[in-house]
PDB file of C-alpha atoms and ligand atoms in Angstrom:
ATOM      1  CA  MET A  27       4.665  13.887  19.584  1.00  0.00           C
ATOM      2  CA  PRO A  28       1.396  13.142  17.734  1.00  0.00           C
ATOM      3  CA  ALA A  29       1.665  11.756  14.212  1.00  0.00           C
ATOM      4  CA  LYS A  30       0.234  13.832  11.386  1.00  0.00           C
ATOM      5  CA  VAL A  31      -2.301  11.873   9.316  1.00  0.00           C
ATOM      6  CA  LEU A  32      -3.890  12.922   6.033  1.00  0.00           C
ATOM      7  CA  VAL A  33      -7.196  11.103   5.585  1.00  0.00           C
ATOM      8  CA  HIS A  34      -8.743  10.703   2.178  1.00  0.00           C
ATOM      9  CA  ILE A  35     -12.464  11.342   2.723  1.00  0.00           C
ATOM     10  CA  CYS A  36     -14.941   9.798   0.281  1.00  0.00           C
ATOM     11  CA  CYS A  37     -18.072  11.263   1.921  1.00  0.00           C
ATOM     12  CA  GLY A  38     -19.355  12.652   5.221  1.00  0.00           C
ATOM     13  CA  PRO A  39     -20.873   9.513   6.814  1.00  0.00           C
ATOM     14  CA  CYS A  40     -17.753   7.431   6.139  1.00  0.00           C
ATOM     15  CA  ALA A  41     -15.539  10.061   7.772  1.00  0.00           C
ATOM     16  CA  VAL A  42     -17.206  10.127  11.194  1.00  0.00           C
ATOM     17  CA  TYR A  43     -15.871   6.938  12.775  1.00  0.00           C
ATOM     18  CA  PRO A  44     -12.339   6.901  11.241  1.00  0.00           C
ATOM     19  CA  VAL A  45     -11.650  10.508  12.214  1.00  0.00           C
ATOM     20  CA  LYS A  46     -12.779   9.828  15.782  1.00  0.00           C
ATOM     21  CA  VAL A  47     -10.608   6.723  16.082  1.00  0.00           C
ATOM     22  CA  LEU A  48      -7.519   8.453  14.712  1.00  0.00           C
ATOM     23  CA  ARG A  49      -7.932  11.353  17.083  1.00  0.00           C
ATOM     24  CA  GLU A  50      -8.550   9.096  20.057  1.00  0.00           C
ATOM     25  CA  ARG A  51      -5.193   7.564  19.229  1.00  0.00           C
ATOM     26  CA  GLY A  52      -3.639  10.991  19.569  1.00  0.00           C
ATOM     27  CA  HIS A  53      -3.059  11.701  15.874  1.00  0.00           C
ATOM     28  CA  GLU A  54      -3.264  15.127  14.300  1.00  0.00           C
ATOM     29  CA  VAL A  55      -5.818  14.645  11.510  1.00  0.00           C
ATOM     30  CA  MET A  56      -6.606  16.508   8.308  1.00  0.00           C
ATOM     31  CA  GLY A  57      -8.976  15.482   5.524  1.00  0.00           C
ATOM     32  CA  LEU A  58      -8.649  15.462   1.750  1.00  0.00           C
ATOM     33  CA  PHE A  59     -11.750  15.255  -0.451  1.00  0.00           C
ATOM     34  CA  PHE A  60     -10.518  13.972  -3.812  1.00  0.00           C
ATOM     35  CA  ASN A  61     -13.097  11.890  -5.666  1.00  0.00           C
ATOM     36  CA  PRO A  62     -13.173  12.431  -9.459  1.00  0.00           C
ATOM     37  CA  ASN A  63     -14.991   9.092  -9.772  1.00  0.00           C
ATOM     38  CA  ILE A  64     -18.280  10.538  -8.508  1.00  0.00           C
ATOM     39  CA  HIS A  65     -21.017  10.998 -11.075  1.00  0.00           C
ATOM     40  CA  PRO A  66     -22.864  13.242 -11.771  1.00  0.00           C
ATOM     41  CA  LEU A  67     -21.728  16.691 -10.623  1.00  0.00           C
ATOM     42  CA  LYS A  68     -24.811  17.179  -8.401  1.00  0.00           C
ATOM     43  CA  GLU A  69     -23.992  13.986  -6.549  1.00  0.00           C
ATOM     44  CA  TYR A  70     -20.397  15.157  -6.167  1.00  0.00           C
ATOM     45  CA  LEU A  71     -21.619  18.423  -4.646  1.00  0.00           C
ATOM     46  CA  HIS A  72     -23.915  16.592  -2.202  1.00  0.00           C
ATOM     47  CA  ARG A  73     -21.041  14.427  -1.013  1.00  0.00           C
ATOM     48  CA  LEU A  74     -18.627  17.328  -0.793  1.00  0.00           C
ATOM     49  CA  ASP A  75     -21.145  19.290   1.258  1.00  0.00           C
ATOM     50  CA  SER A  76     -21.699  16.327   3.556  1.00  0.00           C
ATOM     51  CA  ALA A  77     -17.943  15.811   3.981  1.00  0.00           C
ATOM     52  CA  ARG A  78     -17.546  19.468   4.896  1.00  0.00           C
ATOM     53  CA  ARG A  79     -20.384  19.327   7.381  1.00  0.00           C
ATOM     54  CA  ALA A  80     -18.911  16.238   9.011  1.00  0.00           C
ATOM     55  CA  ALA A  81     -15.494  17.899   9.160  1.00  0.00           C
ATOM     56  CA  GLN A  82     -17.007  20.983  10.754  1.00  0.00           C
ATOM     57  CA  VAL A  83     -18.784  18.973  13.454  1.00  0.00           C
ATOM     58  CA  LEU A  84     -15.668  16.865  14.083  1.00  0.00           C
ATOM     59  CA  GLY A  85     -13.433  19.933  14.092  1.00  0.00           C
ATOM     60  CA  VAL A  86     -11.201  18.723  11.256  1.00  0.00           C
ATOM     61  CA  ARG A  87      -9.824  20.800   8.413  1.00  0.00           C
ATOM     62  CA  ILE A  88     -10.264  19.586   4.830  1.00  0.00           C
ATOM     63  CA  ILE A  89      -7.430  20.552   2.506  1.00  0.00           C
ATOM     64  CA  GLY A  90      -7.377  20.562  -1.287  1.00  0.00           C
ATOM     65  CA  SER A  91      -9.025  22.708  -3.898  1.00  0.00           C
ATOM     66  CA  ASP A  92     -12.779  23.292  -3.809  1.00  0.00           C
ATOM     67  CA  ARG A  93     -12.840  22.890  -7.579  1.00  0.00           C
ATOM     68  CA  ASP A  94     -10.730  19.773  -7.796  1.00  0.00           C
ATOM     69  CA  TYR A  95     -13.335  17.739  -9.665  1.00  0.00           C
ATOM     70  CA  ASP A  96     -12.323  16.288 -13.011  1.00  0.00           C
ATOM     71  CA  PRO A  97     -14.581  13.392 -14.051  1.00  0.00           C
ATOM     72  CA  GLN A  98     -12.685  13.053 -17.337  1.00  0.00           C
ATOM     73  CA  MET A  99      -9.644  11.982 -15.340  1.00  0.00           C
ATOM     74  CA  PHE A 100     -11.580   8.999 -13.988  1.00  0.00           C
ATOM     75  CA  LEU A 101     -13.367   8.167 -17.241  1.00  0.00           C
ATOM     76  CA  ARG A 102     -10.177   8.233 -19.310  1.00  0.00           C
ATOM     77  CA  LEU A 103      -8.419   6.072 -16.767  1.00  0.00           C
ATOM     78  CA  THR A 104     -11.118   3.407 -16.775  1.00  0.00           C
ATOM     79  CA  ALA A 105     -12.255   3.448 -20.424  1.00  0.00           C
ATOM     80  CA  PHE A 106     -11.885  -0.021 -21.982  1.00  0.00           C
ATOM     81  CA  ARG A 107     -10.702  -1.292 -18.581  1.00  0.00           C
ATOM     82  CA  GLU A 108     -14.063  -1.168 -16.852  1.00  0.00           C
ATOM     83  CA  GLU A 109     -13.613  -4.574 -15.239  1.00  0.00           C
ATOM     84  CA  HIS A 110     -10.608  -3.192 -13.334  1.00  0.00           C
ATOM     85  CA  ARG A 111     -12.225   0.108 -12.536  1.00  0.00           C
ATOM     86  CA  CYS A 112     -12.337  -0.288  -8.746  1.00  0.00           C
ATOM     87  CA  PHE A 113      -8.621  -0.991  -8.526  1.00  0.00           C
ATOM     88  CA  LEU A 114      -7.883   2.028 -10.746  1.00  0.00           C
ATOM     89  CA  CYS A 115     -10.320   4.177  -8.779  1.00  0.00           C
ATOM     90  CA  HIS A 116      -8.703   3.313  -5.455  1.00  0.00           C
ATOM     91  CA  GLN A 117      -5.241   3.800  -6.873  1.00  0.00           C
ATOM     92  CA  LEU A 118      -6.101   7.206  -8.335  1.00  0.00           C
ATOM     93  CA  ARG A 119      -7.495   8.533  -5.070  1.00  0.00           C
ATOM     94  CA  LEU A 120      -4.873   7.033  -2.800  1.00  0.00           C
ATOM     95  CA  GLU A 121      -1.984   8.110  -5.017  1.00  0.00           C
ATOM     96  CA  ARG A 122      -3.166  11.718  -4.852  1.00  0.00           C
ATOM     97  CA  THR A 123      -3.572  11.429  -1.087  1.00  0.00           C
ATOM     98  CA  ARG A 124      -0.076   9.988  -0.687  1.00  0.00           C
ATOM     99  CA  THR A 125       1.418  12.711  -2.903  1.00  0.00           C
ATOM    100  CA  MET A 126      -0.288  15.527  -1.017  1.00  0.00           C
ATOM    101  CA  ALA A 127       0.586  13.961   2.321  1.00  0.00           C
ATOM    102  CA  ARG A 128       4.248  13.687   1.329  1.00  0.00           C
ATOM    103  CA  GLN A 129       4.419  17.221  -0.010  1.00  0.00           C
ATOM    104  CA  ALA A 130       2.808  18.641   3.125  1.00  0.00           C
ATOM    105  CA  GLY A 131       5.007  16.650   5.538  1.00  0.00           C
ATOM    106  CA  PHE A 132       2.418  14.225   6.931  1.00  0.00           C
ATOM    107  CA  ASP A 133       3.690  11.052   8.613  1.00  0.00           C
ATOM    108  CA  TYR A 134       0.809   8.891   7.359  1.00  0.00           C
ATOM    109  CA  PHE A 135      -1.995   8.765   4.854  1.00  0.00           C
ATOM    110  CA  THR A 136      -5.142   6.658   4.989  1.00  0.00           C
ATOM    111  CA  THR A 137      -8.704   6.585   3.675  1.00  0.00           C
ATOM    112  CA  THR A 138     -12.268   6.447   4.942  1.00  0.00           C
ATOM    113  CA  LEU A 139     -12.905   3.838   2.242  1.00  0.00           C
ATOM    114  CA  LEU A 140     -11.596   1.388   4.857  1.00  0.00           C
ATOM    115  CA  TYR A 141     -14.734   2.098   6.890  1.00  0.00           C
ATOM    116  CA  SER A 142     -17.245   0.834   4.350  1.00  0.00           C
ATOM    117  CA  ARG A 143     -18.558  -2.700   4.480  1.00  0.00           C
ATOM    118  CA  ARG A 144     -19.571  -2.328   0.855  1.00  0.00           C
ATOM    119  CA  GLN A 145     -16.125  -1.571  -0.534  1.00  0.00           C
ATOM    120  CA  LYS A 146     -13.447  -4.035  -1.620  1.00  0.00           C
ATOM    121  CA  HIS A 147     -11.588  -3.740   1.658  1.00  0.00           C
ATOM    122  CA  ASP A 148      -8.648  -6.023   0.894  1.00  0.00           C
ATOM    123  CA  MET A 149      -8.062  -4.305  -2.432  1.00  0.00           C
ATOM    124  CA  ILE A 150      -8.005  -0.873  -0.782  1.00  0.00           C
ATOM    125  CA  ARG A 151      -5.563  -2.121   1.828  1.00  0.00           C
ATOM    126  CA  SER A 152      -3.299  -3.630  -0.807  1.00  0.00           C
ATOM    127  CA  VAL A 153      -3.329  -0.461  -2.953  1.00  0.00           C
ATOM    128  CA  GLY A 154      -2.511   1.659   0.100  1.00  0.00           C
ATOM    129  CA  GLU A 155       0.324  -0.631   1.157  1.00  0.00           C
ATOM    130  CA  SER A 156       1.768  -0.573  -2.360  1.00  0.00           C
ATOM    131  CA  LEU A 157       2.013   3.229  -2.083  1.00  0.00           C
ATOM    132  CA  THR A 158       3.584   3.348   1.348  1.00  0.00           C
ATOM    133  CA  GLY A 159       6.842   5.255   1.654  1.00  0.00           C
ATOM    134  CA  LYS A 160       9.585   5.751   4.226  1.00  0.00           C
ATOM    135  CA  LYS A 161       8.594   9.309   5.086  1.00  0.00           C
ATOM    136  CA  THR A 162       4.850   9.005   4.499  1.00  0.00           C
ATOM    137  CA  ALA A 163       3.474   5.580   5.287  1.00  0.00           C
ATOM    138  CA  PHE A 164       0.072   4.078   4.670  1.00  0.00           C
ATOM    139  CA  LEU A 165      -1.876   3.747   7.911  1.00  0.00           C
ATOM    140  CA  TYR A 166      -4.077   0.659   7.791  1.00  0.00           C
ATOM    141  CA  HIS A 167      -6.952   0.218  10.203  1.00  0.00           C
ATOM    142  CA  ASP A 168     -10.094  -1.865   9.857  1.00  0.00           C
ATOM    143  CA  PHE A 169     -12.574   0.936  10.494  1.00  0.00           C
ATOM    144  CA  ARG A 170     -15.452  -1.423   9.627  1.00  0.00           C
ATOM    145  CA  GLN A 171     -15.503  -2.308  13.348  1.00  0.00           C
ATOM    146  CA  GLY A 172     -17.314   0.995  13.874  1.00  0.00           C
ATOM    147  CA  TRP A 173     -19.825   0.592  11.040  1.00  0.00           C
ATOM    148  CA  VAL A 174     -22.953   0.762  13.236  1.00  0.00           C
ATOM    149  CA  GLN A 175     -21.631   3.528  15.490  1.00  0.00           C
ATOM    150  CA  GLY A 176     -20.519   5.630  12.511  1.00  0.00           C
ATOM    151  CA  ARG A 177     -23.865   5.278  10.766  1.00  0.00           C
ATOM    152  CA  GLU A 178     -25.793   6.259  13.885  1.00  0.00           C
ATOM    153  CA  GLU A 179     -23.645   9.314  14.503  1.00  0.00           C
ATOM    154  CA  ALA A 180     -23.820  10.361  10.852  1.00  0.00           C
ATOM    155  CA  ALA A 181     -27.630  10.099  11.005  1.00  0.00           C
ATOM    156  CA  GLU A 182     -27.680  12.253  14.155  1.00  0.00           C
ATOM    157  CA  MET A 183     -25.620  14.852  12.293  1.00  0.00           C
ATOM    158  CA  GLY A 184     -28.145  14.738   9.436  1.00  0.00           C
ATOM    159  CA  LEU A 185     -25.470  13.918   6.854  1.00  0.00           C
ATOM    160  CA  TYR A 186     -26.448  13.056   3.295  1.00  0.00           C
ATOM    161  CA  ARG A 187     -26.117   9.327   2.660  1.00  0.00           C
ATOM    162  CA  GLN A 188     -25.566   8.171  -0.906  1.00  0.00           C
ATOM    163  CA  SER A 189     -27.373   5.240  -2.477  1.00  0.00           C
ATOM    164  CA  TYR A 190     -24.614   4.010  -4.799  1.00  0.00           C
ATOM    165  CA  CYS A 191     -20.832   3.756  -4.688  1.00  0.00           C
ATOM    166  CA  GLY A 192     -20.046   6.766  -6.863  1.00  0.00           C
ATOM    167  CA  CYS A 193     -19.175   6.256 -10.522  1.00  0.00           C
ATOM    168  CA  ILE A 194     -21.518   6.128 -13.507  1.00  0.00           C
ATOM    169  CA  TYR A 195     -21.157   2.338 -13.660  1.00  0.00           C
ATOM    170  CA  SER A 196     -22.187   1.878 -10.033  1.00  0.00           C
ATOM    171  CA  GLU A 197     -25.132   4.227 -10.489  1.00  0.00           C
ATOM    172  CA  PHE A 198     -26.289   2.129 -13.451  1.00  0.00           C
ATOM    173  CA  GLU A 199     -25.898  -1.120 -11.518  1.00  0.00           C
ATOM    174  CA  ARG A 200     -27.817   0.284  -8.558  1.00  0.00           C
ATOM    175  CA  PHE A 201     -30.792   1.485 -10.565  1.00  0.00           C
ATOM    176  CA  ARG A 202     -30.818  -0.756 -13.650  1.00  0.00           C
ATOM    177  CA  GLY A 203     -33.823  -2.630 -12.207  1.00  0.00           C
ATOM    178  CA  GLU A 204     -35.918   0.437 -12.972  1.00  0.00           C
ATOM    179  CA  LEU A 205     -35.534  -0.362 -16.677  1.00  0.00           C
ATOM    180  CA  ASP A 206     -37.464  -3.566 -16.082  1.00  0.00           C
ATOM    181  CA  ARG A 207     -40.396  -1.610 -14.719  1.00  0.00           C
ATOM    182  CA  LEU A 208     -40.777   0.452 -17.897  1.00  0.00           C
TER     183      LEU A 208
HETATM  184  S1  LIG B  13     -17.785   1.071  -8.111  1.00  0.00           S
HETATM  185 FE1  LIG B  13     -17.028   2.543  -6.585  1.00  0.00          FE
HETATM  186  S2  LIG B  13     -14.890   1.948  -6.175  1.00  0.00           S
HETATM  187 FE2  LIG B  13     -15.541   0.961  -8.084  1.00  0.00          FE
HETATM  188  S3  LIG B  13     -14.929   2.384  -9.692  1.00  0.00           S
HETATM  189 FE3  LIG B  13     -17.026   2.883  -9.206  1.00  0.00          FE
HETATM  190  S4  LIG B  13     -16.875   4.494  -7.657  1.00  0.00           S
HETATM  191 FE4  LIG B  13     -14.870   3.529  -7.790  1.00  0.00          FE
END
């Protein structure tokens, strides 16, 4: 019997390779787009749209509410603890994924964050493993092996590719050089 896996999806391009691998392994896959860290709203909508388009092409259903975007949740969690924000960000998203997976009777939960070469891979793995449970376990896989393949396929699908990690802090770090050109 195939295992049921709920995959936290951070964006469309990151979903392509992990979803393919999980299905090739015979798993029954569903996606969850839960990313209150993304700033601003327009960026959130671009990534949500790209995740939906990827899911449509891959033939995967995304569960969760269309309106489940609450940036205050992320900002309140990280205020005055900005140096730990990535750990808190991963924990927030993976905890929600684990909870929804458990409630809906999935065997495993995992995340497309494990695909990115730019993310803190070991931290994501450790957060996921700390949330693992008897009925709903964390499924670890180093999806970075498919980095090139996933990027090429995402480009062929015409998926929107973001230029910064997601939160307001990462957007500032990515573009702060523009201040020097003023
Ligand atoms: S840099 Fe990325 S992982 Fe870290 S808090 Fe911001 S959005 Fe989350």
